Coordinates of C-alpha atoms in Angstrom, one line a residue:
M1 CA 65.5 130.8 98.4
E2 CA 65.6 129.7 102.0
S3 CA 66.0 126.0 100.9
D4 CA 69.1 127.0 98.9
S5 CA 70.5 128.7 101.9
A6 CA 69.8 125.7 104.1
R7 CA 71.4 123.4 101.5
S8 CA 74.4 125.6 101.3
E9 CA 74.8 125.5 105.0
Q10 CA 74.6 121.7 104.9
V11 CA 77.2 121.5 102.2
V12 CA 79.5 123.8 104.2
E13 CA 79.0 121.8 107.4
A14 CA 79.7 118.5 105.5
Y15 CA 82.8 120.0 104.0
K16 CA 84.0 121.1 107.5
R17 CA 83.4 117.6 108.9
H18 CA 85.2 116.1 106.0
K19 CA 88.2 118.3 106.4
L20 CA 88.2 117.6 110.2
A21 CA 88.1 113.9 109.5
V22 CA 90.9 114.1 107.0
G23 CA 93.0 116.0 109.4
A24 CA 92.3 113.6 112.2
L25 CA 93.1 110.6 110.0
R26 CA 96.4 112.2 109.0
R27 CA 97.3 112.8 112.6
M28 CA 96.5 109.2 113.5
R29 CA 98.6 107.9 110.7
E30 CA 101.5 110.1 111.9
L31 CA 101.1 108.8 115.5
V32 CA 101.0 105.2 114.2
H33 CA 104.1 105.8 112.1
G34 CA 105.9 107.2 115.2
F35 CA 104.9 104.2 117.2
E36 CA 106.2 101.9 114.5
Q37 CA 109.5 103.8 114.4
D38 CA 109.8 103.5 118.2
R39 CA 109.1 99.8 118.0
A40 CA 111.7 99.3 115.4
V41 CA 114.3 101.1 117.5
D42 CA 113.3 99.1 120.6
A43 CA 113.7 95.8 118.6
R44 CA 117.1 96.9 117.3
L45 CA 118.3 97.8 120.9
A46 CA 117.0 94.5 122.2
R47 CA 119.0 92.6 119.6
I48 CA 122.1 94.5 120.4
G49 CA 121.5 93.8 124.1
V50 CA 121.1 90.1 123.5
A51 CA 124.2 90.0 121.4
L52 CA 126.2 91.7 124.1
I53 CA 124.9 89.3 126.8
L54 CA 125.9 86.4 124.6
V55 CA 129.4 87.8 124.1
V56 CA 129.8 88.3 127.8
L57 CA 128.5 84.7 128.5
A58 CA 130.8 83.2 125.8
T59 CA 133.8 85.1 127.2
A60 CA 133.0 83.9 130.7
A61 CA 132.6 80.3 129.6
W62 CA 135.8 80.5 127.6
L63 CA 137.7 81.8 130.6
Y64 CA 136.1 79.2 132.9
I65 CA 137.0 76.3 130.5
S66 CA 140.5 77.5 129.8
G67 CA 141.3 77.9 133.5
D68 CA 142.4 81.5 133.2
S69 CA 141.4 84.0 135.8
I70 CA 141.0 87.7 135.6
T71 CA 142.4 89.7 138.4
L72 CA 141.6 93.4 139.0
P73 CA 144.5 95.6 140.0

């Protein structure tokens, strides 16, 4: 009878470890997914920033080549 009790405790402990591992894995996947979303947002913002810089440089080059000047009031 005592061996059945010890085996039952082992099964319960193994189940607890399994549930803990599954929960930890789920949390790690959520963290990785969050990092991937942040990386995607950062990449999108970087592309927008590069595009804006190119527009400003193109405008400055166009104004320089055309000889126009911008005066501030």
